[in-house]
mmCIF file of C-alpha atoms and ligand atoms in Angstrom:
data_model
loop_
_atom_site.group_PDB
_atom_site.id
_atom_site.type_symbol
_atom_site.label_atom_id
_atom_site.label_comp_id
_atom_site.label_asym_id
_atom_site.label_seq_id
_atom_site.Cartn_x
_atom_site.Cartn_y
_atom_site.Cartn_z
ATOM 1 C CA MET A 1 -0.251 0.067 -0.053
ATOM 2 C CA VAL A 2 1.131 3.410 -0.894
ATOM 3 C CA GLY A 3 -0.930 6.202 1.058
ATOM 4 C CA LYS A 4 -1.493 8.074 3.468
ATOM 5 C CA VAL A 5 -1.296 6.538 6.821
ATOM 6 C CA LEU A 6 -2.916 8.021 10.458
ATOM 7 C CA ALA A 7 -1.261 7.375 13.868
ATOM 8 C CA PHE A 8 -3.182 7.892 16.612
ATOM 9 C CA CYS A 9 -0.945 8.833 19.317
ATOM 10 C CA GLU A 10 -1.656 8.071 22.812
ATOM 11 C CA THR A 11 -0.506 10.149 26.097
ATOM 12 C CA ARG A 12 -0.710 9.013 29.726
ATOM 13 C CA ASN A 13 -0.301 11.609 32.359
ATOM 14 C CA GLY A 14 0.948 14.130 30.247
ATOM 15 C CA GLU A 15 3.820 12.115 28.232
ATOM 16 C CA LEU A 16 3.165 9.954 25.073
ATOM 17 C CA ARG A 17 3.192 6.307 25.629
ATOM 18 C CA GLN A 18 5.646 4.127 23.568
ATOM 19 C CA VAL A 19 2.838 2.581 21.744
ATOM 20 C CA SER A 20 2.701 6.190 20.101
ATOM 21 C CA PHE A 21 6.236 5.363 18.455
ATOM 22 C CA GLU A 22 4.880 1.560 17.700
ATOM 23 C CA ALA A 23 2.239 2.862 16.000
ATOM 24 C CA ILE A 24 4.433 5.596 13.846
ATOM 25 C CA SER A 25 6.625 2.972 12.720
ATOM 26 C CA ALA A 26 3.764 0.436 11.917
ATOM 27 C CA ALA A 27 2.149 3.547 9.791
ATOM 28 C CA LYS A 28 5.298 4.112 7.931
ATOM 29 C CA LYS A 29 5.846 -0.215 7.046
ATOM 30 C CA LEU A 30 1.931 0.717 6.230
ATOM 31 C CA SER A 31 1.944 3.896 3.533
ATOM 32 C CA ASN A 32 5.308 2.209 1.919
ATOM 33 C CA GLY A 33 6.718 5.531 0.922
ATOM 34 C CA GLY A 34 3.868 7.331 1.678
ATOM 35 C CA GLU A 35 2.617 9.855 4.010
ATOM 36 C CA VAL A 36 2.528 9.403 7.974
ATOM 37 C CA VAL A 37 -0.078 11.629 9.900
ATOM 38 C CA ALA A 38 0.348 11.344 13.863
ATOM 39 C CA ALA A 39 -2.910 12.452 15.489
ATOM 40 C CA ILE A 40 -2.812 13.773 19.153
ATOM 41 C CA LEU A 41 -5.685 14.425 21.108
ATOM 42 C CA GLY A 42 -6.075 16.527 24.626
ATOM 43 C CA THR A 43 -4.767 19.875 25.840
ATOM 44 C CA ASN A 44 -1.318 20.832 25.220
ATOM 45 C CA VAL A 45 -0.190 18.505 23.047
ATOM 46 C CA SER A 46 1.409 20.922 20.510
ATOM 47 C CA ASN A 47 4.328 20.017 22.911
ATOM 48 C CA PHE A 48 4.703 16.883 21.306
ATOM 49 C CA ILE A 49 5.001 17.860 17.854
ATOM 50 C CA GLU A 50 8.497 18.174 17.725
ATOM 51 C CA THR A 51 9.106 14.563 19.105
ATOM 52 C CA LEU A 52 6.785 12.815 17.249
ATOM 53 C CA TYR A 53 8.618 14.611 14.068
ATOM 54 C CA HIS A 54 12.193 12.442 15.790
ATOM 55 C CA TYR A 55 10.074 9.561 15.829
ATOM 56 C CA GLY A 56 9.182 9.193 12.044
ATOM 57 C CA ALA A 57 5.721 11.465 11.773
ATOM 58 C CA ASP A 58 5.989 13.347 8.413
ATOM 59 C CA ARG A 59 2.885 15.291 9.906
ATOM 60 C CA VAL A 60 1.342 16.153 12.974
ATOM 61 C CA VAL A 61 -2.271 16.954 13.913
ATOM 62 C CA THR A 62 -3.253 18.092 17.043
ATOM 63 C CA VAL A 63 -6.916 18.669 18.044
ATOM 64 C CA GLU A 64 -6.989 20.283 21.841
ATOM 65 C CA ASN A 65 -10.025 20.270 23.527
ATOM 66 C CA GLU A 66 -10.471 19.909 27.141
ATOM 67 C CA VAL A 67 -13.086 17.347 26.808
ATOM 68 C CA LEU A 68 -10.203 15.594 25.267
ATOM 69 C CA ASN A 69 -8.074 15.328 28.710
ATOM 70 C CA GLN A 70 -9.707 12.492 29.986
ATOM 71 C CA TYR A 71 -10.397 9.288 27.839
ATOM 72 C CA THR A 72 -14.410 8.979 27.263
ATOM 73 C CA THR A 73 -15.412 6.599 24.488
ATOM 74 C CA ASP A 74 -18.025 9.287 23.380
ATOM 75 C CA ALA A 75 -15.588 11.876 22.886
ATOM 76 C CA TYR A 76 -12.797 10.075 21.439
ATOM 77 C CA GLN A 77 -14.736 8.285 19.259
ATOM 78 C CA GLN A 78 -16.124 11.646 17.583
ATOM 79 C CA ALA A 79 -12.950 13.452 17.932
ATOM 80 C CA LEU A 80 -11.119 10.534 15.547
ATOM 81 C CA LEU A 81 -13.718 10.140 13.303
ATOM 82 C CA GLN A 82 -13.595 13.619 12.476
ATOM 83 C CA VAL A 83 -10.016 13.611 12.349
ATOM 84 C CA ILE A 84 -10.070 10.859 9.767
ATOM 85 C CA GLU A 85 -13.331 12.950 7.961
ATOM 86 C CA ASP A 86 -10.932 15.484 7.286
ATOM 87 C CA GLU A 87 -7.679 13.876 6.640
ATOM 88 C CA LYS A 88 -9.204 10.778 4.419
ATOM 89 C CA PRO A 89 -6.295 8.438 5.175
ATOM 90 C CA ASP A 90 -6.125 5.121 3.144
ATOM 91 C CA GLY A 91 -5.141 3.426 6.609
ATOM 92 C CA PHE A 92 -5.356 4.403 10.002
ATOM 93 C CA ILE A 93 -2.890 2.433 13.105
ATOM 94 C CA MET A 94 -3.653 2.644 16.721
ATOM 95 C CA GLY A 95 -2.472 0.789 20.040
ATOM 96 C CA HIS A 96 -4.213 -2.283 21.097
ATOM 97 C CA THR A 97 -4.663 -0.458 24.711
ATOM 98 C CA ALA A 98 -7.257 -0.002 26.927
ATOM 99 C CA ILE A 99 -8.292 2.951 24.587
ATOM 100 C CA GLY A 100 -7.290 1.163 21.602
ATOM 101 C CA LYS A 101 -9.599 -1.884 22.354
ATOM 102 C CA ASP A 102 -12.547 0.251 23.260
ATOM 103 C CA VAL A 103 -13.044 2.893 20.688
ATOM 104 C CA SER A 104 -11.829 0.973 17.539
ATOM 105 C CA PRO A 105 -14.129 -1.307 16.716
ATOM 106 C CA ARG A 106 -16.607 1.389 17.048
ATOM 107 C CA ILE A 107 -14.767 3.759 14.651
ATOM 108 C CA ALA A 108 -14.541 0.493 12.128
ATOM 109 C CA ALA A 109 -18.505 0.300 12.239
ATOM 110 C CA LYS A 110 -18.930 3.420 11.669
ATOM 111 C CA ILE A 111 -16.627 3.878 8.873
ATOM 112 C CA GLN A 112 -17.587 0.954 7.764
ATOM 113 C CA ALA A 113 -13.745 -0.489 7.437
ATOM 114 C CA GLY A 114 -12.655 -3.964 7.930
ATOM 115 C CA LEU A 115 -9.996 -4.076 11.168
ATOM 116 C CA ILE A 116 -7.028 -6.268 12.163
ATOM 117 C CA SER A 117 -6.909 -6.155 15.737
ATOM 118 C CA ASP A 118 -3.992 -6.723 18.305
ATOM 119 C CA ILE A 119 -1.124 -7.538 15.347
ATOM 120 C CA VAL A 120 2.050 -8.704 16.469
ATOM 121 C CA ASN A 121 3.719 -7.782 13.430
ATOM 122 C CA ILE A 122 3.553 -6.352 9.809
ATOM 123 C CA GLU A 123 4.597 -6.755 6.752
ATOM 124 C CA ALA A 124 4.537 -4.668 4.121
ATOM 125 C CA ASN A 125 5.843 -5.335 0.539
ATOM 126 C CA GLY A 126 4.471 -2.974 -2.265
ATOM 127 C CA GLU A 127 0.827 -3.295 -2.225
ATOM 128 C CA LYS A 128 0.706 -6.533 -0.178
ATOM 129 C CA VAL A 129 0.813 -6.088 3.559
ATOM 130 C CA VAL A 130 0.581 -8.660 6.128
ATOM 131 C CA CYS A 131 -0.595 -8.347 9.579
ATOM 132 C CA THR A 132 0.392 -11.346 11.961
ATOM 133 C CA ARG A 133 -1.297 -12.096 15.392
ATOM 134 C CA PRO A 134 -2.041 -14.057 17.996
ATOM 135 C CA ILE A 135 -4.754 -16.602 18.368
ATOM 136 C CA TYR A 136 -6.151 -19.589 21.135
ATOM 137 C CA SER A 137 -4.415 -17.198 23.883
ATOM 138 C CA GLY A 138 -1.123 -16.871 22.309
ATOM 139 C CA LYS A 139 -1.115 -20.607 21.303
ATOM 140 C CA ALA A 140 -1.062 -19.866 17.675
ATOM 141 C CA PHE A 141 -0.374 -17.225 15.022
ATOM 142 C CA GLU A 142 -2.656 -16.340 12.155
ATOM 143 C CA LYS A 143 -1.783 -13.985 9.109
ATOM 144 C CA LYS A 144 -4.213 -11.763 7.432
ATOM 145 C CA LYS A 145 -4.561 -9.021 5.325
ATOM 146 C CA PHE A 146 -6.749 -6.606 3.797
ATOM 147 C CA THR A 147 -8.258 -7.756 0.144
ATOM 148 C CA ASP A 148 -8.716 -3.885 -0.337
ATOM 149 C CA GLY A 149 -9.936 -0.457 0.631
ATOM 150 C CA PHE A 150 -9.572 1.090 4.348
ATOM 151 C CA GLN A 151 -6.929 -0.350 6.176
ATOM 152 C CA PHE A 152 -7.494 -0.550 10.097
ATOM 153 C CA ILE A 153 -5.228 -1.638 12.306
ATOM 154 C CA THR A 154 -4.745 -1.718 16.186
ATOM 155 C CA ILE A 155 -1.021 -2.937 17.566
ATOM 156 C CA ARG A 156 0.188 -5.046 20.297
ATOM 157 C CA PRO A 157 2.040 -2.762 22.395
ATOM 158 C CA ASN A 158 5.867 -3.782 22.463
ATOM 159 C CA ASN A 159 6.201 -5.881 19.897
ATOM 160 C CA ILE A 160 6.651 -3.577 16.863
ATOM 161 C CA LYS A 161 9.922 -1.705 16.984
ATOM 162 C CA GLN A 162 9.889 2.274 17.005
ATOM 163 C CA LEU A 163 12.184 4.333 14.774
ATOM 164 C CA GLU A 164 15.290 5.454 15.887
ATOM 165 C CA LYS A 165 14.914 8.974 17.144
ATOM 166 C CA ASP A 166 16.400 11.022 14.857
ATOM 167 C CA GLU A 167 16.416 14.743 15.969
ATOM 168 C CA SER A 168 17.111 15.925 12.764
ATOM 169 C CA ARG A 169 13.584 14.865 11.148
ATOM 170 C CA THR A 170 11.043 17.410 10.917
ATOM 171 C CA GLY A 171 7.739 18.119 9.413
ATOM 172 C CA THR A 172 4.223 20.073 8.910
ATOM 173 C CA ALA A 173 1.866 20.399 11.614
ATOM 174 C CA SER A 174 -1.938 21.638 11.594
ATOM 175 C CA SER A 175 -4.527 21.819 14.258
ATOM 176 C CA LEU A 176 -7.944 20.800 14.111
ATOM 177 C CA ASP A 177 -11.186 21.843 16.035
ATOM 178 C CA VAL A 178 -13.580 19.224 16.341
ATOM 179 C CA GLU A 179 -17.192 19.199 17.578
ATOM 180 C CA ILE A 180 -18.038 16.890 20.407
ATOM 181 C CA LYS A 181 -21.288 16.540 22.009
ATOM 182 C CA ASN A 182 -23.841 14.229 23.847
ATOM 183 C CA ILE A 183 -20.873 12.481 26.302
ATOM 184 C CA ARG A 184 -23.093 9.498 27.994
ATOM 185 C CA THR A 185 -20.404 9.205 30.799
ATOM 186 C CA VAL A 186 -19.095 11.482 33.671
ATOM 187 C CA ILE A 187 -15.826 10.964 34.736
ATOM 188 C CA LYS A 188 -16.621 11.928 38.856
ATOM 189 C CA GLU A 189 -13.279 10.781 40.396
ATOM 190 C CA VAL A 190 -9.973 9.145 38.898
ATOM 191 C CA VAL A 191 -8.554 6.818 41.460
ATOM 192 C CA GLN A 192 -5.023 5.874 40.773
ATOM 193 C CA LYS A 193 -4.197 2.365 41.387
ATOM 194 C CA THR A 194 -1.306 0.803 43.036
ATOM 195 C CA ALA A 195 0.402 1.662 39.730
ATOM 196 C CA GLY A 196 4.289 0.847 39.888
ATOM 197 C CA LYS A 197 6.392 3.368 39.031
ATOM 198 C CA VAL A 198 6.924 1.328 35.542
ATOM 199 C CA ASP A 199 4.217 0.784 33.549
ATOM 200 C CA LEU A 200 3.325 -2.940 33.210
ATOM 201 C CA SER A 201 2.396 -2.900 29.268
ATOM 202 C CA GLU A 202 5.379 -1.425 28.232
ATOM 203 C CA ALA A 203 7.865 -2.805 30.404
ATOM 204 C CA LYS A 204 10.902 -4.695 29.209
ATOM 205 C CA ILE A 205 11.927 -6.240 32.265
ATOM 206 C CA ILE A 206 8.988 -7.705 34.425
ATOM 207 C CA VAL A 207 8.955 -9.664 37.832
ATOM 208 C CA ALA A 208 5.497 -11.478 38.440
ATOM 209 C CA GLY A 209 4.738 -13.777 41.494
ATOM 210 C CA GLY A 210 2.035 -16.017 41.951
ATOM 211 C CA ARG A 211 0.617 -17.913 44.832
ATOM 212 C CA GLY A 212 3.709 -19.035 45.720
ATOM 213 C CA VAL A 213 4.860 -15.717 46.752
ATOM 214 C CA LYS A 214 2.532 -16.372 49.714
ATOM 215 C CA GLY A 215 1.629 -13.141 50.667
ATOM 216 C CA GLU A 216 2.510 -8.770 50.577
ATOM 217 C CA GLU A 217 5.704 -9.082 52.819
ATOM 218 C CA GLY A 218 6.932 -11.730 49.420
ATOM 219 C CA PHE A 219 5.541 -8.962 46.723
ATOM 220 C CA GLU A 220 7.811 -6.239 48.152
ATOM 221 C CA LEU A 221 10.786 -8.973 47.614
ATOM 222 C CA LEU A 222 9.485 -8.997 44.112
ATOM 223 C CA GLN A 223 9.338 -5.153 44.074
ATOM 224 C CA SER A 224 12.732 -4.791 45.650
ATOM 225 C CA LEU A 225 14.415 -7.395 42.658
ATOM 226 C CA ALA A 226 12.495 -5.257 40.206
ATOM 227 C CA ASP A 227 13.507 -2.090 41.316
ATOM 228 C CA LEU A 228 17.481 -3.430 40.945
ATOM 229 C CA LEU A 229 16.368 -4.187 36.731
ATOM 230 C CA GLY A 230 14.452 -1.311 36.452
ATOM 231 C CA GLY A 231 11.845 -3.109 35.741
ATOM 232 C CA ALA A 232 7.740 -3.732 36.814
ATOM 233 C CA VAL A 233 6.335 -6.259 39.233
ATOM 234 C CA GLY A 234 2.988 -8.205 37.711
ATOM 235 C CA ALA A 235 0.999 -11.198 39.203
ATOM 236 C CA SER A 236 -1.005 -14.457 38.492
ATOM 237 C CA ARG A 237 -4.598 -14.291 39.246
ATOM 238 C CA GLY A 238 -4.142 -16.833 41.905
ATOM 239 C CA ALA A 239 -1.649 -14.174 43.586
ATOM 240 C CA CYS A 240 -4.430 -11.582 43.315
ATOM 241 C CA ASP A 241 -7.846 -13.700 44.428
ATOM 242 C CA SER A 242 -5.704 -14.400 47.649
ATOM 243 C CA GLY A 243 -5.370 -10.486 48.448
ATOM 244 C CA TYR A 244 -1.222 -10.526 47.981
ATOM 245 C CA CYS A 245 -1.256 -7.712 45.845
ATOM 246 C CA ASP A 246 -3.748 -5.699 43.470
ATOM 247 C CA TYR A 247 -5.632 -6.824 40.437
ATOM 248 C CA SER A 248 -4.329 -4.015 38.326
ATOM 249 C CA LEU A 249 -1.028 -6.197 38.306
ATOM 250 C CA GLN A 250 -2.849 -9.259 36.946
ATOM 251 C CA ILE A 251 -1.502 -10.949 33.928
ATOM 252 C CA GLY A 252 -3.029 -13.445 31.686
ATOM 253 C CA GLN A 253 -6.288 -13.953 29.400
ATOM 254 C CA THR A 254 -8.724 -11.907 31.776
ATOM 255 C CA GLY A 255 -5.741 -9.620 32.929
ATOM 256 C CA LYS A 256 -2.868 -7.766 31.203
ATOM 257 C CA VAL A 257 -1.109 -8.920 27.789
ATOM 258 C CA VAL A 258 2.542 -8.128 28.414
ATOM 259 C CA THR A 259 5.568 -9.277 25.957
ATOM 260 C CA PRO A 260 8.713 -7.659 27.637
ATOM 261 C CA ASP A 261 12.289 -8.771 26.797
ATOM 262 C CA LEU A 262 12.302 -10.753 30.103
ATOM 263 C CA TYR A 263 9.543 -12.150 32.105
ATOM 264 C CA PHE A 264 10.742 -13.576 35.396
ATOM 265 C CA ALA A 265 7.983 -15.991 36.700
ATOM 266 C CA PHE A 266 8.561 -17.057 40.458
ATOM 267 C CA GLY A 267 5.674 -19.244 42.309
ATOM 268 C CA ILE A 268 3.576 -19.354 38.970
ATOM 269 C CA SER A 269 1.895 -23.028 38.224
ATOM 270 C CA GLY A 270 1.952 -21.934 34.678
ATOM 271 C CA ALA A 271 -1.999 -22.328 34.232
ATOM 272 C CA ILE A 272 -3.170 -21.678 30.340
ATOM 273 C CA GLN A 273 -4.911 -18.421 31.275
ATOM 274 C CA HIS A 274 -1.665 -16.988 32.744
ATOM 275 C CA ILE A 275 0.320 -17.839 30.058
ATOM 276 C CA ALA A 276 -2.034 -16.552 27.661
ATOM 277 C CA GLY A 277 -1.152 -12.943 29.093
ATOM 278 C CA MET A 278 2.883 -13.455 29.052
ATOM 279 C CA SER A 279 3.955 -16.453 26.617
ATOM 280 C CA ASN A 280 5.240 -13.603 24.035
ATOM 281 C CA SER A 281 8.336 -12.643 26.089
ATOM 282 C CA LYS A 282 11.275 -12.586 24.782
ATOM 283 C CA VAL A 283 13.050 -14.552 27.613
ATOM 284 C CA ILE A 284 10.921 -16.570 30.192
ATOM 285 C CA VAL A 285 12.687 -17.559 33.416
ATOM 286 C CA ALA A 286 10.848 -19.441 35.798
ATOM 287 C CA VAL A 287 11.867 -20.676 39.074
ATOM 288 C CA ASN A 288 9.122 -23.263 40.872
ATOM 289 C CA LYS A 289 9.584 -25.606 43.602
ATOM 290 C CA ASP A 290 7.562 -28.373 41.385
ATOM 291 C CA PRO A 291 9.589 -29.657 38.989
ATOM 292 C CA GLU A 292 6.384 -30.617 37.139
ATOM 293 C CA ALA A 293 5.175 -27.304 37.296
ATOM 294 C CA PRO A 294 3.920 -26.124 33.659
ATOM 295 C CA ILE A 295 5.456 -23.163 33.502
ATOM 296 C CA PHE A 296 8.707 -24.842 32.910
ATOM 297 C CA ASP A 297 7.458 -26.485 29.191
ATOM 298 C CA ILE A 298 7.342 -22.439 28.065
ATOM 299 C CA ALA A 299 10.633 -21.379 30.029
ATOM 300 C CA ASP A 300 13.989 -20.316 28.410
ATOM 301 C CA TYR A 301 15.452 -20.826 31.890
ATOM 302 C CA GLY A 302 14.094 -22.555 35.051
ATOM 303 C CA ILE A 303 15.614 -22.799 38.129
ATOM 304 C CA VAL A 304 13.863 -25.910 40.502
ATOM 305 C CA GLY A 305 13.896 -24.120 43.833
ATOM 306 C CA ASP A 306 12.679 -22.280 46.356
ATOM 307 C CA LEU A 307 11.682 -18.445 45.579
ATOM 308 C CA PHE A 308 12.815 -17.192 49.110
ATOM 309 C CA GLU A 309 16.039 -18.604 48.448
ATOM 310 C CA VAL A 310 16.362 -17.691 44.992
ATOM 311 C CA ILE A 311 15.539 -13.882 44.999
ATOM 312 C CA PRO A 312 18.361 -12.921 47.587
ATOM 313 C CA LEU A 313 20.826 -14.547 45.354
ATOM 314 C CA LEU A 314 19.741 -13.469 42.323
ATOM 315 C CA LYS A 315 19.785 -10.108 43.901
ATOM 316 C CA GLU A 316 23.164 -10.066 45.384
ATOM 317 C CA GLU A 317 24.594 -11.221 41.682
ATOM 318 C CA ILE A 318 22.928 -8.393 39.869
ATOM 319 C CA LYS A 319 24.336 -6.160 42.487
ATOM 320 C CA GLN A 320 27.920 -7.398 42.050
ATOM 321 C CA ASN A 321 27.526 -7.215 38.378
ATOM 322 C CA LEU A 322 26.081 -3.281 38.654
ATOM 323 C CA ALA A 323 29.106 -2.573 41.274
HETATM 324 P P1 LIG B 1 -1.277 -22.114 41.666
HETATM 325 O O1 LIG B 1 -1.871 -22.230 40.838
HETATM 326 O O2 LIG B 1 -1.386 -22.202 43.261
HETATM 327 O O3 LIG B 1 0.630 -21.988 41.518
HETATM 328 C C1 LIG B 1 1.381 -21.631 42.689
HETATM 329 C C2 LIG B 1 2.278 -22.557 42.447
HETATM 330 O O4 LIG B 1 3.672 -21.920 42.981
HETATM 331 C C3 LIG B 1 2.804 -23.803 42.607
HETATM 332 O O5 LIG B 1 3.466 -24.306 41.298
HETATM 333 C C4 LIG B 1 3.944 -24.208 43.349
HETATM 334 O O6 LIG B 1 5.023 -25.612 42.967
HETATM 335 C C5 LIG B 1 4.974 -22.975 43.904
HETATM 336 N N1 LIG B 1 5.495 -22.744 45.088
HETATM 337 C C6 LIG B 1 4.917 -22.776 45.966
HETATM 338 N N2 LIG B 1 5.531 -22.118 47.208
HETATM 339 C C7 LIG B 1 6.932 -22.402 46.297
HETATM 340 C C8 LIG B 1 8.193 -21.937 46.672
HETATM 341 N N3 LIG B 1 8.255 -21.373 47.904
HETATM 342 N N4 LIG B 1 8.943 -21.435 45.713
HETATM 343 C C9 LIG B 1 8.712 -21.430 44.127
HETATM 344 N N5 LIG B 1 7.683 -22.125 43.784
HETATM 345 C C10 LIG B 1 6.620 -22.130 45.012
HETATM 346 N N6 LIG B 1 -4.933 -16.927 36.177
HETATM 347 C C11 LIG B 1 -4.106 -15.702 35.518
HETATM 348 O O7 LIG B 1 -2.854 -15.949 36.035
HETATM 349 N N7 LIG B 1 -4.322 -14.960 35.177
HETATM 350 C C12 LIG B 1 -5.800 -14.929 34.460
HETATM 351 O O8 LIG B 1 -5.454 -13.689 33.079
HETATM 352 C C13 LIG B 1 -6.452 -15.742 34.356
HETATM 353 N N8 LIG B 1 -7.757 -16.153 33.893
HETATM 354 C C14 LIG B 1 -8.671 -16.876 34.337
HETATM 355 C C15 LIG B 1 -9.729 -17.021 33.556
HETATM 356 C C16 LIG B 1 -10.813 -17.750 33.452
HETATM 357 C C17 LIG B 1 -11.760 -17.866 32.975
HETATM 358 C C18 LIG B 1 -10.438 -18.788 34.347
HETATM 359 C C19 LIG B 1 -10.918 -19.889 34.901
HETATM 360 C C20 LIG B 1 -9.229 -18.826 35.309
HETATM 361 C C21 LIG B 1 -7.946 -17.803 35.458
HETATM 362 N N9 LIG B 1 -7.154 -17.853 35.745
HETATM 363 C C22 LIG B 1 -6.080 -16.500 35.517
HETATM 364 C C23 LIG B 1 -6.615 -18.601 36.621
HETATM 365 C C24 LIG B 1 -5.870 -19.718 36.662
HETATM 366 O O9 LIG B 1 -6.281 -20.400 36.047
HETATM 367 C C25 LIG B 1 -4.953 -20.033 37.737
HETATM 368 O O10 LIG B 1 -5.602 -20.637 38.722
HETATM 369 C C26 LIG B 1 -3.903 -19.170 38.253
HETATM 370 O O11 LIG B 1 -3.208 -18.872 37.258
HETATM 371 C C27 LIG B 1 -3.235 -20.100 39.070
HETATM 372 O O12 LIG B 1 -1.709 -19.028 39.965
HETATM 373 P P2 LIG B 1 -0.836 -19.255 40.294
HETATM 374 O O13 LIG B 1 -0.252 -19.992 39.251
HETATM 375 O O14 LIG B 1 -0.008 -18.228 41.430
HETATM 376 O O15 LIG B 1 -1.331 -20.283 41.645
#
């Protein structure tokens, strides 16, 4: 496909999310030499224009509107539809994030476009665009392509490599006024959950614990290892159900889907519902007392042992190597 591709760029807590750069990179492939237009919504978003050029956007469309500071389905759907109507792109890419999962099917239905969601790879070669997405909870992959028409894709965070930052890159920018009405939800309060220091869905290193971690204190031990490595703490549902940690840390079929470079599974048995959320991690290290635990079937490195003995040894080794 050669043409104009729109990449939706998300922000969180006043910062661009990494998936925004990945969306620009995917849009570059899809456009195959055409134009990549980054779209960004909220207030003071023009502060991000230069950064978006550096990561590959040819053009940036800003939509400044107070209503778009907090995500609501109605407001984002209306704003993005108006950007699409104004730009008339040939394709649209957004992250398969909480926002992307919510709004993308609605937009696809409104503009009567096909949607390939949750892709982990995109190969574009001239007219042919092939998208790879996991199916059966990550047990297999399918390859899909559009026959013709508008190409709408959501990308799983942490899979498509962002372009190298190049501060010499520049572009053009424009702003669009949008009309937003009939918002059917009212945000009364935003309660920030335990959110760790590093965002779980974008973390390069995850230190996850299961029921074997045995309690909140065990999770503090995991956090100390994550802090040493600059990673984030995650959990199995077993650990969340037992009250050892907050549900916002849950990884798996009904939790977050993660793809870090390095995933530690401490005291996690490896149920299929957990594996669905982490099996695409690049390197998996499992520590479990039970040599028959299914987690070892997918682990690259396995340690049969007590996590309370292994973690202090690991920390000691890492500290020595960092010194
Ligand atoms: P357990 O299965 O109890 O395993 C604990 C492990 O810790 C054991 O392997 C044990 O050998 C080991 N262990 C104990 N002590 C130590 C020690 N000192 N050192 C080292 N190892 C030790 N689960 C998810 O994780 N995510 C989901 O999104 C999810 N969604 C689900 C959706 C549905 C519809 C259903 C039915 C289930 C879902 N589950 C999910 C639950 C899933 O089936 C498992 O029950 C859960 O993953 C088990 O968690 P666990 O491995 O921590 O606990």
